mmCIF file with all atom_site columns, C-alpha atoms in Angstrom:
data_model
loop_
_atom_site.group_PDB
_atom_site.id
_atom_site.type_symbol
_atom_site.label_atom_id
_atom_site.label_alt_id
_atom_site.label_comp_id
_atom_site.label_asym_id
_atom_site.label_entity_id
_atom_site.label_seq_id
_atom_site.pdbx_PDB_ins_code
_atom_site.Cartn_x
_atom_site.Cartn_y
_atom_site.Cartn_z
_atom_site.occupancy
_atom_site.B_iso_or_equiv
_atom_site.pdbx_formal_charge
_atom_site.auth_seq_id
_atom_site.auth_comp_id
_atom_site.auth_asym_id
_atom_site.auth_atom_id
_atom_site.pdbx_PDB_model_num
ATOM 1   C CA . MET A 1 1   ? 0.000   0.000  0.000   1.00 93.00 ? 170 MET A CA 1
ATOM 2   C CA . LEU A 1 2   ? 1.568   3.312  -1.063  1.00 97.00 ? 171 LEU A CA 1
ATOM 3   C CA . LEU A 1 3   ? -0.673  5.596  1.019   1.00 98.00 ? 172 LEU A CA 1
ATOM 4   C CA . GLU A 1 4   ? -2.391  4.652  4.273   1.00 98.00 ? 173 GLU A CA 1
ATOM 5   C CA . LEU A 1 5   ? -4.635  6.822  6.423   1.00 98.00 ? 174 LEU A CA 1
ATOM 6   C CA . GLU A 1 6   ? -5.663  5.475  9.807   1.00 98.00 ? 175 GLU A CA 1
ATOM 7   C CA . SER A 1 7   ? -8.426  7.197  11.818  1.00 98.00 ? 176 SER A CA 1
ATOM 8   C CA . ALA A 1 8   ? -7.491  10.533 10.237  1.00 98.00 ? 177 ALA A CA 1
ATOM 9   C CA . CYS A 1 9   ? -9.143  13.596 11.781  1.00 98.00 ? 178 CYS A CA 1
ATOM 10  C CA . ALA A 1 10  ? -8.839  17.256 10.804  1.00 97.00 ? 179 ALA A CA 1
ATOM 11  C CA . ALA A 1 11  ? -10.462 20.484 11.938  1.00 96.00 ? 180 ALA A CA 1
ATOM 12  C CA . TYR A 1 12  ? -10.593 24.199 11.255  1.00 92.00 ? 181 TYR A CA 1
ATOM 13  C CA . GLY A 1 13  ? -10.502 25.792 14.678  1.00 90.00 ? 182 GLY A CA 1
ATOM 14  C CA . GLN A 1 14  ? -13.275 24.213 16.727  1.00 89.00 ? 183 GLN A CA 1
ATOM 15  C CA . SER A 1 15  ? -15.044 22.836 13.649  1.00 94.00 ? 184 SER A CA 1
ATOM 16  C CA . GLN A 1 16  ? -14.100 19.234 12.922  1.00 95.00 ? 185 GLN A CA 1
ATOM 17  C CA . VAL A 1 17  ? -14.200 18.328 9.236   1.00 97.00 ? 186 VAL A CA 1
ATOM 18  C CA . LEU A 1 18  ? -12.720 14.820 9.001   1.00 98.00 ? 187 LEU A CA 1
ATOM 19  C CA . TRP A 1 19  ? -13.868 12.061 11.330  1.00 97.00 ? 188 TRP A CA 1
ATOM 20  C CA . ASN A 1 20  ? -11.715 8.927  11.677  1.00 97.00 ? 189 ASN A CA 1
ATOM 21  C CA . VAL A 1 21  ? -11.038 8.422  7.974   1.00 98.00 ? 190 VAL A CA 1
ATOM 22  C CA . ASP A 1 22  ? -9.469  5.085  7.039   1.00 97.00 ? 191 ASP A CA 1
ATOM 23  C CA . MET A 1 23  ? -8.262  4.884  3.457   1.00 96.00 ? 192 MET A CA 1
ATOM 24  C CA . GLY A 1 24  ? -5.542  3.277  1.385   1.00 95.00 ? 193 GLY A CA 1
ATOM 25  C CA . VAL A 1 25  ? -4.188  3.790  -2.124  1.00 96.00 ? 194 VAL A CA 1
ATOM 26  C CA . THR A 1 26  ? -2.250  0.979  -3.787  1.00 96.00 ? 195 THR A CA 1
ATOM 27  C CA . GLN A 1 27  ? 0.857   1.685  -5.858  1.00 95.00 ? 196 GLN A CA 1
ATOM 28  C CA . GLY A 1 28  ? -0.064  2.205  -9.515  1.00 94.00 ? 197 GLY A CA 1
ATOM 29  C CA . ASP A 1 29  ? -3.808  2.645  -8.957  1.00 95.00 ? 198 ASP A CA 1
ATOM 30  C CA . ALA A 1 30  ? -6.059  5.559  -9.863  1.00 96.00 ? 199 ALA A CA 1
ATOM 31  C CA . VAL A 1 31  ? -8.629  6.263  -7.152  1.00 97.00 ? 200 VAL A CA 1
ATOM 32  C CA . ALA A 1 32  ? -11.597 8.653  -7.388  1.00 97.00 ? 201 ALA A CA 1
ATOM 33  C CA . LEU A 1 33  ? -12.757 10.537 -4.301  1.00 97.00 ? 202 LEU A CA 1
ATOM 34  C CA . ILE A 1 34  ? -16.337 11.656 -4.807  1.00 95.00 ? 203 ILE A CA 1
ATOM 35  C CA . GLY A 1 35  ? -19.163 13.263 -2.872  1.00 94.00 ? 204 GLY A CA 1
ATOM 36  C CA . ARG A 1 36  ? -21.300 16.367 -2.639  1.00 92.00 ? 205 ARG A CA 1
ATOM 37  C CA . ASN A 1 37  ? -19.778 19.806 -2.072  1.00 92.00 ? 206 ASN A CA 1
ATOM 38  C CA . GLY A 1 38  ? -18.690 20.530 1.475   1.00 92.00 ? 207 GLY A CA 1
ATOM 39  C CA . VAL A 1 39  ? -18.281 16.935 2.672   1.00 95.00 ? 208 VAL A CA 1
ATOM 40  C CA . GLY A 1 40  ? -14.512 17.126 3.280   1.00 96.00 ? 209 GLY A CA 1
ATOM 41  C CA . LYS A 1 41  ? -12.925 16.002 0.008   1.00 97.00 ? 210 LYS A CA 1
ATOM 42  C CA . THR A 1 42  ? -10.660 19.036 -0.347  1.00 96.00 ? 211 THR A CA 1
ATOM 43  C CA . THR A 1 43  ? -9.746  18.892 3.335   1.00 97.00 ? 212 THR A CA 1
ATOM 44  C CA . LEU A 1 44  ? -8.757  15.250 2.932   1.00 98.00 ? 213 LEU A CA 1
ATOM 45  C CA . LEU A 1 45  ? -6.431  16.053 0.028   1.00 98.00 ? 214 LEU A CA 1
ATOM 46  C CA . ASN A 1 46  ? -5.017  19.046 1.921   1.00 97.00 ? 215 ASN A CA 1
ATOM 47  C CA . THR A 1 47  ? -4.356  16.747 4.866   1.00 98.00 ? 216 THR A CA 1
ATOM 48  C CA . ILE A 1 48  ? -2.547  14.182 2.722   1.00 98.00 ? 217 ILE A CA 1
ATOM 49  C CA . ALA A 1 49  ? -0.433  16.930 1.127   1.00 98.00 ? 218 ALA A CA 1
ATOM 50  C CA . GLY A 1 50  ? 0.390   18.419 4.537   1.00 97.00 ? 219 GLY A CA 1
ATOM 51  C CA . VAL A 1 51  ? -1.340  21.738 3.882   1.00 96.00 ? 220 VAL A CA 1
ATOM 52  C CA . GLN A 1 52  ? -3.805  20.915 6.667   1.00 95.00 ? 221 GLN A CA 1
ATOM 53  C CA . LYS A 1 53  ? -2.578  19.269 9.867   1.00 94.00 ? 222 LYS A CA 1
ATOM 54  C CA . LEU A 1 54  ? -4.038  16.077 11.240  1.00 96.00 ? 223 LEU A CA 1
ATOM 55  C CA . THR A 1 55  ? -5.679  16.512 14.626  1.00 96.00 ? 224 THR A CA 1
ATOM 56  C CA . GLY A 1 56  ? -5.784  12.753 15.094  1.00 97.00 ? 225 GLY A CA 1
ATOM 57  C CA . GLY A 1 57  ? -4.811  9.529  13.397  1.00 98.00 ? 226 GLY A CA 1
ATOM 58  C CA . ARG A 1 58  ? -1.796  8.614  11.287  1.00 98.00 ? 227 ARG A CA 1
ATOM 59  C CA . LEU A 1 59  ? -0.568  8.928  7.714   1.00 98.00 ? 228 LEU A CA 1
ATOM 60  C CA . ARG A 1 60  ? 1.912   6.517  6.160   1.00 98.00 ? 229 ARG A CA 1
ATOM 61  C CA . PHE A 1 61  ? 3.444   6.888  2.725   1.00 98.00 ? 230 PHE A CA 1
ATOM 62  C CA . GLY A 1 62  ? 5.650   4.248  1.178   1.00 96.00 ? 231 GLY A CA 1
ATOM 63  C CA . GLY A 1 63  ? 5.869   2.580  4.573   1.00 95.00 ? 232 GLY A CA 1
ATOM 64  C CA . ASP A 1 64  ? 7.121   5.740  6.317   1.00 97.00 ? 233 ASP A CA 1
ATOM 65  C CA . ASP A 1 65  ? 5.134   7.563  8.989   1.00 98.00 ? 234 ASP A CA 1
ATOM 66  C CA . LEU A 1 66  ? 4.624   11.113 7.673   1.00 98.00 ? 235 LEU A CA 1
ATOM 67  C CA . THR A 1 67  ? 1.995   12.148 10.222  1.00 97.00 ? 236 THR A CA 1
ATOM 68  C CA . SER A 1 68  ? 4.133   15.006 11.567  1.00 96.00 ? 237 SER A CA 1
ATOM 69  C CA . THR A 1 69  ? 5.977   15.767 8.326   1.00 96.00 ? 238 THR A CA 1
ATOM 70  C CA . PRO A 1 70  ? 5.238   19.257 6.887   1.00 96.00 ? 239 PRO A CA 1
ATOM 71  C CA . ALA A 1 71  ? 4.075   19.882 3.331   1.00 95.00 ? 240 ALA A CA 1
ATOM 72  C CA . HIS A 1 72  ? 7.547   20.430 1.841   1.00 93.00 ? 241 HIS A CA 1
ATOM 73  C CA . GLY A 1 73  ? 8.748   17.182 3.397   1.00 95.00 ? 242 GLY A CA 1
ATOM 74  C CA . ARG A 1 74  ? 5.826   15.278 1.936   1.00 96.00 ? 243 ARG A CA 1
ATOM 75  C CA . ALA A 1 75  ? 6.509   16.796 -1.484  1.00 94.00 ? 244 ALA A CA 1
ATOM 76  C CA . ARG A 1 76  ? 10.119  15.623 -1.258  1.00 93.00 ? 245 ARG A CA 1
ATOM 77  C CA . ALA A 1 77  ? 8.883   12.178 -0.215  1.00 94.00 ? 246 ALA A CA 1
ATOM 78  C CA . GLY A 1 78  ? 6.985   12.026 -3.508  1.00 94.00 ? 247 GLY A CA 1
ATOM 79  C CA . ILE A 1 79  ? 3.506   13.468 -2.935  1.00 97.00 ? 248 ILE A CA 1
ATOM 80  C CA . GLY A 1 80  ? 2.537   15.874 -5.734  1.00 96.00 ? 249 GLY A CA 1
ATOM 81  C CA . PHE A 1 81  ? -0.475  18.153 -5.264  1.00 96.00 ? 250 PHE A CA 1
ATOM 82  C CA . VAL A 1 82  ? -2.625  20.101 -7.712  1.00 96.00 ? 251 VAL A CA 1
ATOM 83  C CA . PRO A 1 83  ? -5.005  22.060 -5.462  1.00 94.00 ? 252 PRO A CA 1
ATOM 84  C CA . GLN A 1 84  ? -8.458  23.294 -6.320  1.00 89.00 ? 253 GLN A CA 1
ATOM 85  C CA . GLY A 1 85  ? -8.270  26.699 -7.989  1.00 82.00 ? 254 GLY A CA 1
ATOM 86  C CA . ARG A 1 86  ? -4.855  26.029 -9.584  1.00 75.00 ? 255 ARG A CA 1
ATOM 87  C CA . HIS A 1 87  ? -2.735  28.400 -7.397  1.00 86.00 ? 256 HIS A CA 1
ATOM 88  C CA . VAL A 1 88  ? 0.024   29.203 -9.881  1.00 93.00 ? 257 VAL A CA 1
ATOM 89  C CA . PHE A 1 89  ? 2.554   31.960 -9.162  1.00 94.00 ? 258 PHE A CA 1
ATOM 90  C CA . PRO A 1 90  ? 1.070   34.815 -11.245 1.00 95.00 ? 259 PRO A CA 1
ATOM 91  C CA . HIS A 1 91  ? 4.198   36.985 -11.466 1.00 96.00 ? 260 HIS A CA 1
ATOM 92  C CA . LEU A 1 92  ? 6.451   34.121 -12.553 1.00 96.00 ? 261 LEU A CA 1
ATOM 93  C CA . SER A 1 93  ? 6.673   32.850 -16.108 1.00 96.00 ? 262 SER A CA 1
ATOM 94  C CA . VAL A 1 94  ? 5.406   29.430 -17.135 1.00 95.00 ? 263 VAL A CA 1
ATOM 95  C CA . MET A 1 95  ? 8.981   28.105 -17.169 1.00 93.00 ? 264 MET A CA 1
ATOM 96  C CA . GLU A 1 96  ? 9.707   29.600 -13.750 1.00 93.00 ? 265 GLU A CA 1
ATOM 97  C CA . ASN A 1 97  ? 6.555   28.003 -12.329 1.00 94.00 ? 266 ASN A CA 1
ATOM 98  C CA . LEU A 1 98  ? 7.662   24.632 -13.667 1.00 93.00 ? 267 LEU A CA 1
ATOM 99  C CA . THR A 1 99  ? 11.114  25.162 -12.175 1.00 90.00 ? 268 THR A CA 1
ATOM 100 C CA . VAL A 1 100 ? 9.511   25.680 -8.751  1.00 89.00 ? 269 VAL A CA 1
ATOM 101 C CA . GLY A 1 101 ? 8.202   22.133 -9.062  1.00 87.00 ? 270 GLY A CA 1
ATOM 102 C CA . LEU A 1 102 ? 11.775  20.829 -9.162  1.00 84.00 ? 271 LEU A CA 1
ATOM 103 C CA . ALA A 1 103 ? 12.158  21.692 -5.463  1.00 80.00 ? 272 ALA A CA 1
ATOM 104 C CA . ALA A 1 104 ? 10.270  18.496 -4.654  1.00 79.00 ? 273 ALA A CA 1
ATOM 105 C CA . LEU A 1 105 ? 13.225  16.529 -6.051  1.00 78.00 ? 274 LEU A CA 1
ATOM 106 C CA . ALA A 1 106 ? 15.618  17.865 -3.397  1.00 70.00 ? 275 ALA A CA 1
ATOM 107 C CA . GLY A 1 107 ? 17.118  14.941 -1.549  1.00 62.00 ? 276 GLY A CA 1
ATOM 108 C CA . ARG A 1 108 ? 15.947  12.463 -4.190  1.00 59.00 ? 277 ARG A CA 1
ATOM 109 C CA . LYS A 1 109 ? 17.672  13.553 -7.398  1.00 59.00 ? 278 LYS A CA 1
ATOM 110 C CA . ALA A 1 110 ? 20.036  16.226 -8.675  1.00 54.00 ? 279 ALA A CA 1
ATOM 111 C CA . VAL A 1 111 ? 17.985  19.321 -9.418  1.00 50.00 ? 280 VAL A CA 1
ATOM 112 C CA . LYS A 1 112 ? 18.564  21.129 -12.699 1.00 53.00 ? 281 LYS A CA 1
ATOM 113 C CA . GLU A 1 113 ? 16.305  23.502 -14.598 1.00 52.00 ? 282 GLU A CA 1
ATOM 114 C CA . SER A 1 114 ? 17.125  21.528 -17.718 1.00 50.00 ? 283 SER A CA 1
ATOM 115 C CA . GLY A 1 115 ? 15.733  18.518 -15.892 1.00 55.00 ? 284 GLY A CA 1
ATOM 116 C CA . ILE A 1 116 ? 12.142  19.578 -16.451 1.00 67.00 ? 285 ILE A CA 1
ATOM 117 C CA . ALA A 1 117 ? 11.016  16.473 -18.237 1.00 67.00 ? 286 ALA A CA 1
ATOM 118 C CA . SER A 1 118 ? 10.146  16.795 -21.889 1.00 79.00 ? 287 SER A CA 1
ATOM 119 C CA . HIS A 1 119 ? 7.057   14.664 -21.279 1.00 83.00 ? 288 HIS A CA 1
ATOM 120 C CA . ILE A 1 120 ? 5.426   17.656 -19.535 1.00 91.00 ? 289 ILE A CA 1
ATOM 121 C CA . PHE A 1 121 ? 5.623   19.679 -22.748 1.00 92.00 ? 290 PHE A CA 1
ATOM 122 C CA . ASP A 1 122 ? 4.579   16.609 -24.686 1.00 92.00 ? 291 ASP A CA 1
ATOM 123 C CA . LEU A 1 123 ? 1.486   16.244 -22.488 1.00 93.00 ? 292 LEU A CA 1
ATOM 124 C CA . PHE A 1 124 ? 0.704   19.958 -22.651 1.00 94.00 ? 293 PHE A CA 1
ATOM 125 C CA . PRO A 1 125 ? 2.094   21.369 -25.945 1.00 93.00 ? 294 PRO A CA 1
ATOM 126 C CA . LYS A 1 126 ? 0.508   24.754 -25.242 1.00 92.00 ? 295 LYS A CA 1
ATOM 127 C CA . LEU A 1 127 ? 2.958   25.289 -22.376 1.00 94.00 ? 296 LEU A CA 1
ATOM 128 C CA . THR A 1 128 ? 5.849   25.161 -24.830 1.00 92.00 ? 297 THR A CA 1
ATOM 129 C CA . GLN A 1 129 ? 4.330   27.989 -26.863 1.00 94.00 ? 298 GLN A CA 1
ATOM 130 C CA . ILE A 1 130 ? 3.754   30.212 -23.813 1.00 95.00 ? 299 ILE A CA 1
ATOM 131 C CA . ARG A 1 131 ? 6.770   29.210 -21.709 1.00 93.00 ? 300 ARG A CA 1
ATOM 132 C CA . ASN A 1 132 ? 7.933   32.828 -21.239 1.00 95.00 ? 301 ASN A CA 1
ATOM 133 C CA . ARG A 1 133 ? 4.489   34.290 -20.480 1.00 97.00 ? 302 ARG A CA 1
ATOM 134 C CA . LYS A 1 134 ? 3.548   35.346 -16.943 1.00 97.00 ? 303 LYS A CA 1
ATOM 135 C CA . ALA A 1 135 ? 1.239   32.778 -15.355 1.00 96.00 ? 304 ALA A CA 1
ATOM 136 C CA . GLY A 1 136 ? -1.180  35.488 -14.247 1.00 95.00 ? 305 GLY A CA 1
ATOM 137 C CA . LEU A 1 137 ? -1.914  36.269 -17.899 1.00 96.00 ? 306 LEU A CA 1
ATOM 138 C CA . LEU A 1 138 ? -2.952  32.718 -18.776 1.00 95.00 ? 307 LEU A CA 1
ATOM 139 C CA . SER A 1 139 ? -6.496  31.447 -19.222 1.00 92.00 ? 308 SER A CA 1
ATOM 140 C CA . GLY A 1 140 ? -8.000  29.171 -16.588 1.00 92.00 ? 309 GLY A CA 1
ATOM 141 C CA . GLY A 1 141 ? -7.368  26.115 -18.720 1.00 92.00 ? 310 GLY A CA 1
ATOM 142 C CA . GLU A 1 142 ? -3.744  27.094 -19.352 1.00 94.00 ? 311 GLU A CA 1
ATOM 143 C CA . GLN A 1 143 ? -3.206  27.702 -15.642 1.00 94.00 ? 312 GLN A CA 1
ATOM 144 C CA . GLN A 1 144 ? -4.593  24.264 -14.837 1.00 94.00 ? 313 GLN A CA 1
ATOM 145 C CA . GLN A 1 145 ? -2.254  22.630 -17.342 1.00 95.00 ? 314 GLN A CA 1
ATOM 146 C CA . LEU A 1 146 ? 0.606   24.573 -15.753 1.00 96.00 ? 315 LEU A CA 1
ATOM 147 C CA . ALA A 1 147 ? -0.404  23.504 -12.235 1.00 96.00 ? 316 ALA A CA 1
ATOM 148 C CA . ILE A 1 148 ? -0.450  19.847 -13.287 1.00 95.00 ? 317 ILE A CA 1
ATOM 149 C CA . GLY A 1 149 ? 2.864   20.258 -15.110 1.00 95.00 ? 318 GLY A CA 1
ATOM 150 C CA . ARG A 1 150 ? 4.454   21.889 -12.055 1.00 94.00 ? 319 ARG A CA 1
ATOM 151 C CA . ALA A 1 151 ? 3.391   18.934 -9.889  1.00 95.00 ? 320 ALA A CA 1
ATOM 152 C CA . LEU A 1 152 ? 4.769   16.487 -12.473 1.00 94.00 ? 321 LEU A CA 1
ATOM 153 C CA . ALA A 1 153 ? 8.125   18.319 -12.533 1.00 92.00 ? 322 ALA A CA 1
ATOM 154 C CA . GLY A 1 154 ? 8.745   16.929 -9.060  1.00 90.00 ? 323 GLY A CA 1
ATOM 155 C CA . GLN A 1 155 ? 8.329   13.379 -10.403 1.00 91.00 ? 324 GLN A CA 1
ATOM 156 C CA . PRO A 1 156 ? 5.860   12.369 -7.671  1.00 94.00 ? 325 PRO A CA 1
ATOM 157 C CA . ARG A 1 157 ? 5.043   8.818  -6.689  1.00 95.00 ? 326 ARG A CA 1
ATOM 158 C CA . LEU A 1 158 ? 1.496   9.925  -5.835  1.00 97.00 ? 327 LEU A CA 1
ATOM 159 C CA . LEU A 1 159 ? -0.367  12.714 -7.637  1.00 98.00 ? 328 LEU A CA 1
ATOM 160 C CA . LEU A 1 160 ? -3.264  14.403 -5.822  1.00 98.00 ? 329 LEU A CA 1
ATOM 161 C CA . LEU A 1 161 ? -5.730  16.252 -8.074  1.00 97.00 ? 330 LEU A CA 1
ATOM 162 C CA . ASP A 1 162 ? -8.557  18.367 -6.640  1.00 96.00 ? 331 ASP A CA 1
ATOM 163 C CA . GLU A 1 163 ? -11.259 18.778 -9.310  1.00 93.00 ? 332 GLU A CA 1
ATOM 164 C CA . PRO A 1 164 ? -8.829  19.430 -12.178 1.00 92.00 ? 333 PRO A CA 1
ATOM 165 C CA . THR A 1 165 ? -11.611 20.106 -14.703 1.00 87.00 ? 334 THR A CA 1
ATOM 166 C CA . GLU A 1 166 ? -13.696 22.494 -12.586 1.00 88.00 ? 335 GLU A CA 1
ATOM 167 C CA . GLY A 1 167 ? -14.572 25.815 -14.231 1.00 84.00 ? 336 GLY A CA 1
ATOM 168 C CA . ILE A 1 168 ? -12.726 25.091 -17.469 1.00 85.00 ? 337 ILE A CA 1
ATOM 169 C CA . GLN A 1 169 ? -14.194 25.307 -20.957 1.00 85.00 ? 338 GLN A CA 1
ATOM 170 C CA . PRO A 1 170 ? -15.181 21.940 -22.469 1.00 86.00 ? 339 PRO A CA 1
ATOM 171 C CA . ASN A 1 171 ? -12.532 21.738 -25.200 1.00 85.00 ? 340 ASN A CA 1
ATOM 172 C CA . VAL A 1 172 ? -9.747  22.263 -22.640 1.00 86.00 ? 341 VAL A CA 1
ATOM 173 C CA . VAL A 1 173 ? -11.398 19.758 -20.279 1.00 86.00 ? 342 VAL A CA 1
ATOM 174 C CA . GLN A 1 174 ? -11.006 17.150 -23.018 1.00 88.00 ? 343 GLN A CA 1
ATOM 175 C CA . GLN A 1 175 ? -7.307  18.007 -23.383 1.00 89.00 ? 344 GLN A CA 1
ATOM 176 C CA . ILE A 1 176 ? -6.728  17.714 -19.631 1.00 90.00 ? 345 ILE A CA 1
ATOM 177 C CA . GLU A 1 177 ? -8.618  14.430 -19.396 1.00 91.00 ? 346 GLU A CA 1
ATOM 178 C CA . ALA A 1 178 ? -6.571  13.037 -22.298 1.00 92.00 ? 347 ALA A CA 1
ATOM 179 C CA . ALA A 1 179 ? -3.336  14.140 -20.597 1.00 93.00 ? 348 ALA A CA 1
ATOM 180 C CA . LEU A 1 180 ? -4.354  12.506 -17.306 1.00 92.00 ? 349 LEU A CA 1
ATOM 181 C CA . ARG A 1 181 ? -5.052  9.248  -19.122 1.00 91.00 ? 350 ARG A CA 1
ATOM 182 C CA . ARG A 1 182 ? -1.580  9.395  -20.672 1.00 92.00 ? 351 ARG A CA 1
ATOM 183 C CA . ILE A 1 183 ? -0.036  10.038 -17.251 1.00 92.00 ? 352 ILE A CA 1
ATOM 184 C CA . ARG A 1 184 ? -1.690  6.840  -16.088 1.00 90.00 ? 353 ARG A CA 1
ATOM 185 C CA . THR A 1 185 ? -0.804  4.677  -19.081 1.00 89.00 ? 354 THR A CA 1
ATOM 186 C CA . GLU A 1 186 ? 2.654   6.035  -19.963 1.00 88.00 ? 355 GLU A CA 1
ATOM 187 C CA . LEU A 1 187 ? 4.038   6.914  -16.531 1.00 88.00 ? 356 LEU A CA 1
ATOM 188 C CA . GLY A 1 188 ? 2.098   4.386  -14.461 1.00 88.00 ? 357 GLY A CA 1
ATOM 189 C CA . MET A 1 189 ? 1.594   7.064  -11.839 1.00 94.00 ? 358 MET A CA 1
ATOM 190 C CA . THR A 1 190 ? -0.542  6.528  -8.741  1.00 97.00 ? 359 THR A CA 1
ATOM 191 C CA . ILE A 1 191 ? -3.353  9.103  -8.693  1.00 97.00 ? 360 ILE A CA 1
ATOM 192 C CA . LEU A 1 192 ? -5.963  10.182 -6.148  1.00 98.00 ? 361 LEU A CA 1
ATOM 193 C CA . ILE A 1 193 ? -8.463  12.489 -7.834  1.00 97.00 ? 362 ILE A CA 1
ATOM 194 C CA . VAL A 1 194 ? -11.426 14.473 -6.554  1.00 96.00 ? 363 VAL A CA 1
ATOM 195 C CA . GLU A 1 195 ? -13.782 14.514 -9.517  1.00 90.00 ? 364 GLU A CA 1
ATOM 196 C CA . GLN A 1 196 ? -17.321 15.840 -9.897  1.00 85.00 ? 365 GLN A CA 1
ATOM 197 C CA . TYR A 1 197 ? -18.090 14.070 -13.171 1.00 86.00 ? 366 TYR A CA 1
ATOM 198 C CA . LEU A 1 198 ? -18.914 10.433 -12.476 1.00 90.00 ? 367 LEU A CA 1
ATOM 199 C CA . ASP A 1 199 ? -18.579 9.366  -16.117 1.00 89.00 ? 368 ASP A CA 1
ATOM 200 C CA . PHE A 1 200 ? -14.953 10.495 -16.211 1.00 89.00 ? 369 PHE A CA 1
ATOM 201 C CA . ALA A 1 201 ? -14.234 9.149  -12.722 1.00 91.00 ? 370 ALA A CA 1
ATOM 202 C CA . TRP A 1 202 ? -15.554 5.723  -13.710 1.00 93.00 ? 371 TRP A CA 1
ATOM 203 C CA . SER A 1 203 ? -13.624 5.562  -16.971 1.00 91.00 ? 372 SER A CA 1
ATOM 204 C CA . PHE A 1 204 ? -10.406 6.824  -15.353 1.00 92.00 ? 373 PHE A CA 1
ATOM 205 C CA . ALA A 1 205 ? -10.161 5.200  -11.923 1.00 94.00 ? 374 ALA A CA 1
ATOM 206 C CA . GLU A 1 206 ? -10.068 1.563  -10.825 1.00 94.00 ? 375 GLU A CA 1
ATOM 207 C CA . SER A 1 207 ? -11.692 2.248  -7.468  1.00 96.00 ? 376 SER A CA 1
ATOM 208 C CA . TYR A 1 208 ? -13.650 4.929  -5.624  1.00 96.00 ? 377 TYR A CA 1
ATOM 209 C CA . HIS A 1 209 ? -14.421 6.311  -2.178  1.00 96.00 ? 378 HIS A CA 1
ATOM 210 C CA . VAL A 1 210 ? -17.607 8.252  -1.404  1.00 96.00 ? 379 VAL A CA 1
ATOM 211 C CA . MET A 1 211 ? -17.417 10.923 1.297   1.00 96.00 ? 380 MET A CA 1
ATOM 212 C CA . GLN A 1 212 ? -20.283 12.248 3.381   1.00 95.00 ? 381 GLN A CA 1
ATOM 213 C CA . ARG A 1 213 ? -20.048 14.525 6.432   1.00 94.00 ? 382 ARG A CA 1
ATOM 214 C CA . GLY A 1 214 ? -16.312 14.088 6.765   1.00 96.00 ? 383 GLY A CA 1
ATOM 215 C CA . GLN A 1 215 ? -16.324 10.307 6.582   1.00 97.00 ? 384 GLN A CA 1
ATOM 216 C CA . ILE A 1 216 ? -15.887 7.679  3.885   1.00 97.00 ? 385 ILE A CA 1
ATOM 217 C CA . ILE A 1 217 ? -19.240 5.924  3.736   1.00 96.00 ? 386 ILE A CA 1
ATOM 218 C CA . ARG A 1 218 ? -18.694 3.664  0.748   1.00 95.00 ? 387 ARG A CA 1
ATOM 219 C CA . SER A 1 219 ? -15.784 2.254  -1.236  1.00 96.00 ? 388 SER A CA 1
ATOM 220 C CA . GLY A 1 220 ? -15.682 -0.050 -4.204  1.00 95.00 ? 389 GLY A CA 1
ATOM 221 C CA . SER A 1 221 ? -14.466 -0.914 -7.670  1.00 95.00 ? 390 SER A CA 1
ATOM 222 C CA . THR A 1 222 ? -15.433 1.014  -10.774 1.00 95.00 ? 391 THR A CA 1
ATOM 223 C CA . GLN A 1 223 ? -14.861 -2.219 -12.688 1.00 93.00 ? 392 GLN A CA 1
ATOM 224 C CA . THR A 1 224 ? -17.648 -4.155 -10.956 1.00 93.00 ? 393 THR A CA 1
ATOM 225 C CA . GLU A 1 225 ? -20.062 -1.373 -9.962  1.00 92.00 ? 394 GLU A CA 1
ATOM 226 C CA . SER A 1 226 ? -21.783 1.212  -12.133 1.00 91.00 ? 395 SER A CA 1
ATOM 227 C CA . ALA A 1 227 ? -21.811 4.944  -11.491 1.00 90.00 ? 396 ALA A CA 1
ATOM 228 C CA . ASP A 1 228 ? -25.611 4.797  -11.396 1.00 91.00 ? 397 ASP A CA 1
ATOM 229 C CA . GLU A 1 229 ? -25.432 2.682  -8.249  1.00 89.00 ? 398 GLU A CA 1
ATOM 230 C CA . ILE A 1 230 ? -23.834 5.477  -6.236  1.00 88.00 ? 399 ILE A CA 1
ATOM 231 C CA . SER A 1 231 ? -25.099 8.588  -8.071  1.00 88.00 ? 400 SER A CA 1
ATOM 232 C CA . HIS A 1 232 ? -27.720 9.210  -5.371  1.00 86.00 ? 401 HIS A CA 1
ATOM 233 C CA . LEU A 1 233 ? -24.884 9.691  -2.871  1.00 85.00 ? 402 LEU A CA 1
ATOM 234 C CA . VAL A 1 234 ? -23.250 12.364 -5.007  1.00 84.00 ? 403 VAL A CA 1
ATOM 235 C CA . ASN A 1 235 ? -25.983 14.293 -6.800  1.00 75.00 ? 404 ASN A CA 1
ATOM 236 C CA . ILE A 1 236 ? -27.701 17.137 -4.999  1.00 56.00 ? 405 ILE A CA 1
#
């Protein structure tokens, strides 16, 4: 098991958001995390990435206990994170944003700007064309491609994606979905994705977890269960 959460709890001030979450992600799998808005999906990803601290429970990654490890330490351990809302550095160029992603390689591999893998530009050709443009001037779809590319620059063992297609025009959504499929098939990367579209989640992931009120209430295989069987747990 690459990622293991045991009785994970998290809170914002006095408001508890995650309640004793147990979850595992196997090396090489793609897992969809689904549920209605406000049930704790983003908080769970933030907790795994180290952006949000655990108030209880444990987190293991690759067999190591990372419960108390801060976000930069988890990135260096191999956890890549593409947060909701993209969060690129607006005053840096596309190339400079990608270079920031190399920091996650510190302690694992020699870090060189020239080491930004060519497969990132192969996955997202548009980034090659706009490599010197400030990130703040990019469209939402371009920023999302950049955010994914920045995470990939760190060569993560686990890629966390928080609604990567949210608020993006349909033609760009198709490009991003195609790139994510290539990341799975060509790189064999382990992925945990929060996704609002069940059709894509079912065609992309091998397994799923449904969240409700800060807990995982159902888990299963997308290979043996249909999206229709759990749609009532997700749709408003």
